[in-house]
């Protein structure tokens, strides 16, 4: 059982580590801390317990728990006799990481491709690119777009590869 009423040096270190990992991978530190706590907790924890243990406000914890729920990283449940929600972590790390990578890469590719299309459709840019001395720019834009298309097509393989690993 995780004691959320007193300080536990191991628990504090693990929560800090989870926050560091989240931050290192461009996620919010608080998301990592909350997920880390729930990941190692053997039982569901209430919002109050989570906020107290992670040393953050209930409002901040609640906002980040909603994000984690949307990612399917945590699940809320209830206990008989109380109206509180209790949270547990989805411990299938491979699936979570794969899903987040795929979604993140897909969003970024879509953004890049839209910007490339907008660049090609912009009259001033089109005039600039149509000049003979800018043939290398047209070639680079076409190469970048081709790469984005190939990465986009390869994304479904990421999930299949994750199924093979581990």
JSON list of C-alpha atoms in Angstrom, two decimals:
[
{"chain": "A", "resi": 1, "resn": "UNK", "atom": "CA", "xyz": [0.00, 0.00, 0.00]},
{"chain": "A", "resi": 2, "resn": "UNK", "atom": "CA", "xyz": [1.29, 3.45, -0.87]},
{"chain": "A", "resi": 3, "resn": "UNK", "atom": "CA", "xyz": [1.09, 5.87, 2.03]},
{"chain": "A", "resi": 4, "resn": "UNK", "atom": "CA", "xyz": [-0.01, 9.23, 0.71]},
{"chain": "A", "resi": 5, "resn": "UNK", "atom": "CA", "xyz": [-0.16, 10.91, 4.12]},
{"chain": "A", "resi": 6, "resn": "UNK", "atom": "CA", "xyz": [3.55, 10.83, 4.90]},
{"chain": "A", "resi": 7, "resn": "UNK", "atom": "CA", "xyz": [6.64, 11.50, 2.84]},
{"chain": "A", "resi": 8, "resn": "UNK", "atom": "CA", "xyz": [8.25, 8.40, 1.35]},
{"chain": "A", "resi": 9, "resn": "UNK", "atom": "CA", "xyz": [11.73, 9.04, -0.13]},
{"chain": "A", "resi": 10, "resn": "UNK", "atom": "CA", "xyz": [11.42, 6.22, -2.68]},
{"chain": "A", "resi": 11, "resn": "UNK", "atom": "CA", "xyz": [7.97, 7.36, -3.79]},
{"chain": "A", "resi": 12, "resn": "UNK", "atom": "CA", "xyz": [9.14, 10.98, -4.00]},
{"chain": "A", "resi": 13, "resn": "UNK", "atom": "CA", "xyz": [12.14, 9.92, -6.10]},
{"chain": "A", "resi": 14, "resn": "UNK", "atom": "CA", "xyz": [10.02, 7.81, -8.43]},
{"chain": "A", "resi": 15, "resn": "UNK", "atom": "CA", "xyz": [7.48, 10.60, -8.92]},
{"chain": "A", "resi": 16, "resn": "UNK", "atom": "CA", "xyz": [10.32, 13.05, -9.65]},
{"chain": "A", "resi": 17, "resn": "UNK", "atom": "CA", "xyz": [11.87, 10.58, -12.10]},
{"chain": "A", "resi": 18, "resn": "UNK", "atom": "CA", "xyz": [8.55, 10.11, -13.91]},
{"chain": "A", "resi": 19, "resn": "UNK", "atom": "CA", "xyz": [8.25, 13.90, -14.15]},
{"chain": "A", "resi": 20, "resn": "UNK", "atom": "CA", "xyz": [11.79, 14.15, -15.54]},
{"chain": "A", "resi": 21, "resn": "UNK", "atom": "CA", "xyz": [11.08, 11.46, -18.13]},
{"chain": "A", "resi": 22, "resn": "UNK", "atom": "CA", "xyz": [7.89, 13.24, -19.20]},
{"chain": "A", "resi": 23, "resn": "UNK", "atom": "CA", "xyz": [9.71, 16.55, -19.52]},
{"chain": "A", "resi": 24, "resn": "UNK", "atom": "CA", "xyz": [12.61, 14.94, -21.39]},
{"chain": "A", "resi": 25, "resn": "UNK", "atom": "CA", "xyz": [10.14, 13.58, -23.95]},
{"chain": "A", "resi": 26, "resn": "UNK", "atom": "CA", "xyz": [8.39, 16.96, -24.39]},
{"chain": "A", "resi": 27, "resn": "UNK", "atom": "CA", "xyz": [5.45, 16.24, -22.13]},
{"chain": "A", "resi": 28, "resn": "UNK", "atom": "CA", "xyz": [4.35, 18.24, -19.13]},
{"chain": "A", "resi": 29, "resn": "UNK", "atom": "CA", "xyz": [6.22, 17.35, -15.94]},
{"chain": "A", "resi": 30, "resn": "UNK", "atom": "CA", "xyz": [2.98, 17.17, -13.92]},
{"chain": "A", "resi": 31, "resn": "UNK", "atom": "CA", "xyz": [1.54, 14.61, -16.35]},
{"chain": "A", "resi": 32, "resn": "UNK", "atom": "CA", "xyz": [4.55, 12.40, -15.76]},
{"chain": "A", "resi": 33, "resn": "UNK", "atom": "CA", "xyz": [4.40, 12.79, -12.00]},
{"chain": "A", "resi": 34, "resn": "UNK", "atom": "CA", "xyz": [0.72, 11.85, -11.84]},
{"chain": "A", "resi": 35, "resn": "UNK", "atom": "CA", "xyz": [1.15, 8.91, -14.17]},
{"chain": "A", "resi": 36, "resn": "UNK", "atom": "CA", "xyz": [4.26, 7.76, -12.29]},
{"chain": "A", "resi": 37, "resn": "UNK", "atom": "CA", "xyz": [2.41, 7.76, -8.96]},
{"chain": "A", "resi": 38, "resn": "UNK", "atom": "CA", "xyz": [-0.54, 5.84, -10.37]},
{"chain": "A", "resi": 39, "resn": "UNK", "atom": "CA", "xyz": [1.75, 3.45, -12.25]},
{"chain": "A", "resi": 40, "resn": "UNK", "atom": "CA", "xyz": [3.43, 2.24, -9.06]},
{"chain": "A", "resi": 41, "resn": "UNK", "atom": "CA", "xyz": [0.35, 2.41, -6.86]},
{"chain": "A", "resi": 42, "resn": "UNK", "atom": "CA", "xyz": [-1.05, -1.06, -6.10]},
{"chain": "A", "resi": 43, "resn": "UNK", "atom": "CA", "xyz": [-4.52, 0.40, -5.53]},
{"chain": "A", "resi": 44, "resn": "UNK", "atom": "CA", "xyz": [-6.67, 3.20, -6.93]},
{"chain": "A", "resi": 45, "resn": "UNK", "atom": "CA", "xyz": [-6.04, 6.66, -5.49]},
{"chain": "A", "resi": 46, "resn": "UNK", "atom": "CA", "xyz": [-8.41, 9.59, -5.02]},
{"chain": "A", "resi": 47, "resn": "UNK", "atom": "CA", "xyz": [-7.80, 13.04, -6.44]},
{"chain": "A", "resi": 48, "resn": "UNK", "atom": "CA", "xyz": [-6.97, 14.29, -2.93]},
{"chain": "A", "resi": 49, "resn": "UNK", "atom": "CA", "xyz": [-4.40, 11.54, -2.38]},
{"chain": "A", "resi": 50, "resn": "UNK", "atom": "CA", "xyz": [-2.85, 12.14, -5.79]},
{"chain": "A", "resi": 51, "resn": "UNK", "atom": "CA", "xyz": [-2.63, 15.91, -5.34]},
{"chain": "A", "resi": 52, "resn": "UNK", "atom": "CA", "xyz": [-1.19, 15.61, -1.82]},
{"chain": "A", "resi": 53, "resn": "UNK", "atom": "CA", "xyz": [1.39, 12.99, -2.79]},
{"chain": "A", "resi": 54, "resn": "UNK", "atom": "CA", "xyz": [2.50, 14.86, -5.92]},
{"chain": "A", "resi": 55, "resn": "UNK", "atom": "CA", "xyz": [2.47, 18.16, -4.00]},
{"chain": "A", "resi": 56, "resn": "UNK", "atom": "CA", "xyz": [0.20, 20.01, -6.41]},
{"chain": "A", "resi": 57, "resn": "UNK", "atom": "CA", "xyz": [-3.19, 21.65, -6.18]},
{"chain": "A", "resi": 58, "resn": "UNK", "atom": "CA", "xyz": [-6.30, 19.56, -6.68]},
{"chain": "A", "resi": 59, "resn": "UNK", "atom": "CA", "xyz": [-7.18, 21.80, -9.63]},
{"chain": "A", "resi": 60, "resn": "UNK", "atom": "CA", "xyz": [-3.85, 21.15, -11.35]},
{"chain": "A", "resi": 61, "resn": "UNK", "atom": "CA", "xyz": [-4.06, 17.43, -10.60]},
{"chain": "A", "resi": 62, "resn": "UNK", "atom": "CA", "xyz": [-7.63, 17.29, -11.92]},
{"chain": "A", "resi": 63, "resn": "UNK", "atom": "CA", "xyz": [-6.74, 19.02, -15.19]},
{"chain": "A", "resi": 64, "resn": "UNK", "atom": "CA", "xyz": [-3.81, 16.69, -15.80]},
{"chain": "A", "resi": 65, "resn": "UNK", "atom": "CA", "xyz": [-5.79, 13.60, -14.84]},
{"chain": "A", "resi": 66, "resn": "UNK", "atom": "CA", "xyz": [-8.37, 14.53, -17.50]},
{"chain": "A", "resi": 67, "resn": "UNK", "atom": "CA", "xyz": [-5.60, 14.74, -20.08]},
{"chain": "A", "resi": 68, "resn": "UNK", "atom": "CA", "xyz": [-4.27, 11.34, -19.00]},
{"chain": "A", "resi": 69, "resn": "UNK", "atom": "CA", "xyz": [-7.81, 9.92, -19.18]},
{"chain": "A", "resi": 70, "resn": "UNK", "atom": "CA", "xyz": [-8.18, 11.26, -22.73]},
{"chain": "A", "resi": 71, "resn": "UNK", "atom": "CA", "xyz": [-4.95, 9.47, -23.62]},
{"chain": "A", "resi": 72, "resn": "UNK", "atom": "CA", "xyz": [-6.27, 6.28, -22.03]},
{"chain": "A", "resi": 73, "resn": "UNK", "atom": "CA", "xyz": [-3.29, 6.39, -19.66]},
{"chain": "A", "resi": 74, "resn": "UNK", "atom": "CA", "xyz": [-5.43, 6.43, -16.51]},
{"chain": "A", "resi": 75, "resn": "UNK", "atom": "CA", "xyz": [-8.92, 5.23, -15.69]},
{"chain": "A", "resi": 76, "resn": "UNK", "atom": "CA", "xyz": [-11.38, 6.62, -13.16]},
{"chain": "A", "resi": 77, "resn": "UNK", "atom": "CA", "xyz": [-13.55, 4.32, -11.09]},
{"chain": "A", "resi": 78, "resn": "UNK", "atom": "CA", "xyz": [-15.71, 4.65, -8.01]},
{"chain": "A", "resi": 79, "resn": "UNK", "atom": "CA", "xyz": [-15.99, 2.85, -4.71]},
{"chain": "A", "resi": 80, "resn": "UNK", "atom": "CA", "xyz": [-19.26, 1.94, -3.02]},
{"chain": "A", "resi": 81, "resn": "UNK", "atom": "CA", "xyz": [-20.38, 4.50, -0.45]},
{"chain": "A", "resi": 82, "resn": "UNK", "atom": "CA", "xyz": [-18.44, 7.45, -1.87]},
{"chain": "A", "resi": 83, "resn": "UNK", "atom": "CA", "xyz": [-18.91, 9.91, -4.69]},
{"chain": "A", "resi": 84, "resn": "UNK", "atom": "CA", "xyz": [-15.16, 10.30, -5.19]},
{"chain": "A", "resi": 85, "resn": "UNK", "atom": "CA", "xyz": [-13.39, 9.10, -8.30]},
{"chain": "A", "resi": 86, "resn": "UNK", "atom": "CA", "xyz": [-10.42, 6.80, -7.81]},
{"chain": "A", "resi": 87, "resn": "UNK", "atom": "CA", "xyz": [-7.73, 6.56, -10.44]},
{"chain": "A", "resi": 88, "resn": "UNK", "atom": "CA", "xyz": [-5.58, 3.72, -11.70]},
{"chain": "A", "resi": 89, "resn": "UNK", "atom": "CA", "xyz": [-2.92, 3.70, -14.40]},
{"chain": "A", "resi": 90, "resn": "UNK", "atom": "CA", "xyz": [-3.07, 1.80, -17.64]},
{"chain": "A", "resi": 91, "resn": "UNK", "atom": "CA", "xyz": [0.15, -0.16, -17.16]},
{"chain": "A", "resi": 92, "resn": "UNK", "atom": "CA", "xyz": [0.51, -1.23, -20.79]},
{"chain": "A", "resi": 93, "resn": "UNK", "atom": "CA", "xyz": [3.47, 1.09, -21.38]},
{"chain": "A", "resi": 94, "resn": "UNK", "atom": "CA", "xyz": [4.27, -0.30, -24.80]},
{"chain": "A", "resi": 95, "resn": "UNK", "atom": "CA", "xyz": [0.80, 0.46, -26.10]},
{"chain": "A", "resi": 96, "resn": "UNK", "atom": "CA", "xyz": [0.67, 3.91, -24.48]},
{"chain": "A", "resi": 97, "resn": "UNK", "atom": "CA", "xyz": [4.07, 4.97, -25.81]},
{"chain": "A", "resi": 98, "resn": "UNK", "atom": "CA", "xyz": [3.28, 3.66, -29.28]},
{"chain": "A", "resi": 99, "resn": "UNK", "atom": "CA", "xyz": [-0.07, 5.44, -29.34]},
{"chain": "A", "resi": 100, "resn": "UNK", "atom": "CA", "xyz": [1.38, 8.76, -28.13]},
{"chain": "A", "resi": 101, "resn": "UNK", "atom": "CA", "xyz": [4.26, 8.56, -30.63]},
{"chain": "A", "resi": 102, "resn": "UNK", "atom": "CA", "xyz": [1.94, 7.74, -33.49]},
{"chain": "A", "resi": 103, "resn": "UNK", "atom": "CA", "xyz": [-0.52, 10.52, -32.61]},
{"chain": "A", "resi": 104, "resn": "UNK", "atom": "CA", "xyz": [2.24, 13.07, -32.02]},
{"chain": "A", "resi": 105, "resn": "UNK", "atom": "CA", "xyz": [4.08, 12.28, -35.24]},
{"chain": "A", "resi": 106, "resn": "UNK", "atom": "CA", "xyz": [0.85, 12.20, -37.22]},
{"chain": "A", "resi": 107, "resn": "UNK", "atom": "CA", "xyz": [-0.20, 15.65, -35.96]},
{"chain": "A", "resi": 108, "resn": "UNK", "atom": "CA", "xyz": [3.21, 17.10, -36.75]},
{"chain": "A", "resi": 109, "resn": "UNK", "atom": "CA", "xyz": [3.27, 15.58, -40.23]},
{"chain": "A", "resi": 110, "resn": "UNK", "atom": "CA", "xyz": [-0.18, 16.99, -40.96]},
{"chain": "A", "resi": 111, "resn": "UNK", "atom": "CA", "xyz": [0.97, 20.43, -39.82]},
{"chain": "A", "resi": 112, "resn": "UNK", "atom": "CA", "xyz": [4.13, 20.29, -41.96]},
{"chain": "A", "resi": 113, "resn": "UNK", "atom": "CA", "xyz": [2.25, 19.08, -45.03]},
{"chain": "A", "resi": 114, "resn": "UNK", "atom": "CA", "xyz": [-0.35, 21.84, -44.66]},
{"chain": "A", "resi": 115, "resn": "UNK", "atom": "CA", "xyz": [2.42, 24.42, -44.43]},
{"chain": "A", "resi": 116, "resn": "UNK", "atom": "CA", "xyz": [4.15, 23.00, -47.51]},
{"chain": "A", "resi": 117, "resn": "UNK", "atom": "CA", "xyz": [0.89, 23.13, -49.45]},
{"chain": "A", "resi": 118, "resn": "UNK", "atom": "CA", "xyz": [0.22, 26.69, -48.26]},
{"chain": "A", "resi": 119, "resn": "UNK", "atom": "CA", "xyz": [3.73, 27.66, -49.34]},
{"chain": "A", "resi": 120, "resn": "UNK", "atom": "CA", "xyz": [3.22, 26.17, -52.79]},
{"chain": "A", "resi": 121, "resn": "UNK", "atom": "CA", "xyz": [-0.19, 27.88, -53.13]},
{"chain": "A", "resi": 122, "resn": "UNK", "atom": "CA", "xyz": [0.99, 31.30, -51.95]},
{"chain": "A", "resi": 123, "resn": "UNK", "atom": "CA", "xyz": [1.21, 33.53, -55.06]},
{"chain": "A", "resi": 124, "resn": "UNK", "atom": "CA", "xyz": [4.36, 35.31, -53.88]},
{"chain": "A", "resi": 125, "resn": "UNK", "atom": "CA", "xyz": [6.07, 32.02, -52.99]},
{"chain": "A", "resi": 126, "resn": "UNK", "atom": "CA", "xyz": [4.90, 30.42, -56.25]},
{"chain": "A", "resi": 127, "resn": "UNK", "atom": "CA", "xyz": [6.36, 33.33, -58.22]},
{"chain": "A", "resi": 128, "resn": "UNK", "atom": "CA", "xyz": [9.62, 33.02, -56.30]},
{"chain": "A", "resi": 129, "resn": "UNK", "atom": "CA", "xyz": [9.78, 29.24, -56.76]},
{"chain": "A", "resi": 130, "resn": "UNK", "atom": "CA", "xyz": [9.00, 29.46, -60.47]},
{"chain": "A", "resi": 131, "resn": "UNK", "atom": "CA", "xyz": [12.18, 31.41, -61.16]},
{"chain": "A", "resi": 132, "resn": "UNK", "atom": "CA", "xyz": [14.81, 29.22, -62.87]},
{"chain": "A", "resi": 133, "resn": "UNK", "atom": "CA", "xyz": [17.49, 30.01, -60.28]},
{"chain": "A", "resi": 134, "resn": "UNK", "atom": "CA", "xyz": [15.23, 28.53, -57.56]},
{"chain": "A", "resi": 135, "resn": "UNK", "atom": "CA", "xyz": [14.92, 25.04, -59.04]},
{"chain": "A", "resi": 136, "resn": "UNK", "atom": "CA", "xyz": [16.83, 23.69, -56.03]},
{"chain": "A", "resi": 137, "resn": "UNK", "atom": "CA", "xyz": [14.13, 25.10, -53.71]},
{"chain": "A", "resi": 138, "resn": "UNK", "atom": "CA", "xyz": [11.36, 23.37, -55.65]},
{"chain": "A", "resi": 139, "resn": "UNK", "atom": "CA", "xyz": [13.35, 20.15, -55.48]},
{"chain": "A", "resi": 140, "resn": "UNK", "atom": "CA", "xyz": [13.87, 20.45, -51.70]},
{"chain": "A", "resi": 141, "resn": "UNK", "atom": "CA", "xyz": [10.18, 21.18, -51.08]},
{"chain": "A", "resi": 142, "resn": "UNK", "atom": "CA", "xyz": [9.19, 18.19, -53.19]},
{"chain": "A", "resi": 143, "resn": "UNK", "atom": "CA", "xyz": [11.69, 15.99, -51.29]},
{"chain": "A", "resi": 144, "resn": "UNK", "atom": "CA", "xyz": [10.38, 17.21, -47.92]},
{"chain": "A", "resi": 145, "resn": "UNK", "atom": "CA", "xyz": [6.78, 16.54, -48.96]},
{"chain": "A", "resi": 146, "resn": "UNK", "atom": "CA", "xyz": [7.74, 13.09, -50.24]},
{"chain": "A", "resi": 147, "resn": "UNK", "atom": "CA", "xyz": [9.43, 12.28, -46.95]},
{"chain": "A", "resi": 148, "resn": "UNK", "atom": "CA", "xyz": [6.35, 13.40, -45.00]},
{"chain": "A", "resi": 149, "resn": "UNK", "atom": "CA", "xyz": [4.15, 11.17, -47.18]},
{"chain": "A", "resi": 150, "resn": "UNK", "atom": "CA", "xyz": [6.41, 8.16, -46.61]},
{"chain": "A", "resi": 151, "resn": "UNK", "atom": "CA", "xyz": [6.54, 8.70, -42.85]},
{"chain": "A", "resi": 152, "resn": "UNK", "atom": "CA", "xyz": [2.76, 9.07, -42.78]},
{"chain": "A", "resi": 153, "resn": "UNK", "atom": "CA", "xyz": [2.39, 5.78, -44.66]},
{"chain": "A", "resi": 154, "resn": "UNK", "atom": "CA", "xyz": [4.85, 4.07, -42.30]},
{"chain": "A", "resi": 155, "resn": "UNK", "atom": "CA", "xyz": [3.08, 5.12, -39.07]},
{"chain": "A", "resi": 156, "resn": "UNK", "atom": "CA", "xyz": [0.72, 2.12, -38.96]},
{"chain": "A", "resi": 157, "resn": "UNK", "atom": "CA", "xyz": [3.80, -0.11, -38.93]},
{"chain": "A", "resi": 158, "resn": "UNK", "atom": "CA", "xyz": [4.83, 1.48, -35.61]},
{"chain": "A", "resi": 159, "resn": "UNK", "atom": "CA", "xyz": [1.98, -0.28, -33.81]},
{"chain": "A", "resi": 160, "resn": "UNK", "atom": "CA", "xyz": [2.73, -3.59, -35.51]},
{"chain": "A", "resi": 161, "resn": "UNK", "atom": "CA", "xyz": [6.41, -3.24, -34.60]},
{"chain": "A", "resi": 162, "resn": "UNK", "atom": "CA", "xyz": [5.50, -2.53, -30.99]},
{"chain": "A", "resi": 163, "resn": "UNK", "atom": "CA", "xyz": [3.54, -5.79, -30.96]},
{"chain": "A", "resi": 164, "resn": "UNK", "atom": "CA", "xyz": [6.69, -7.66, -31.97]},
{"chain": "A", "resi": 165, "resn": "UNK", "atom": "CA", "xyz": [8.95, -5.95, -29.41]},
{"chain": "A", "resi": 166, "resn": "UNK", "atom": "CA", "xyz": [8.75, -6.96, -25.78]}
]
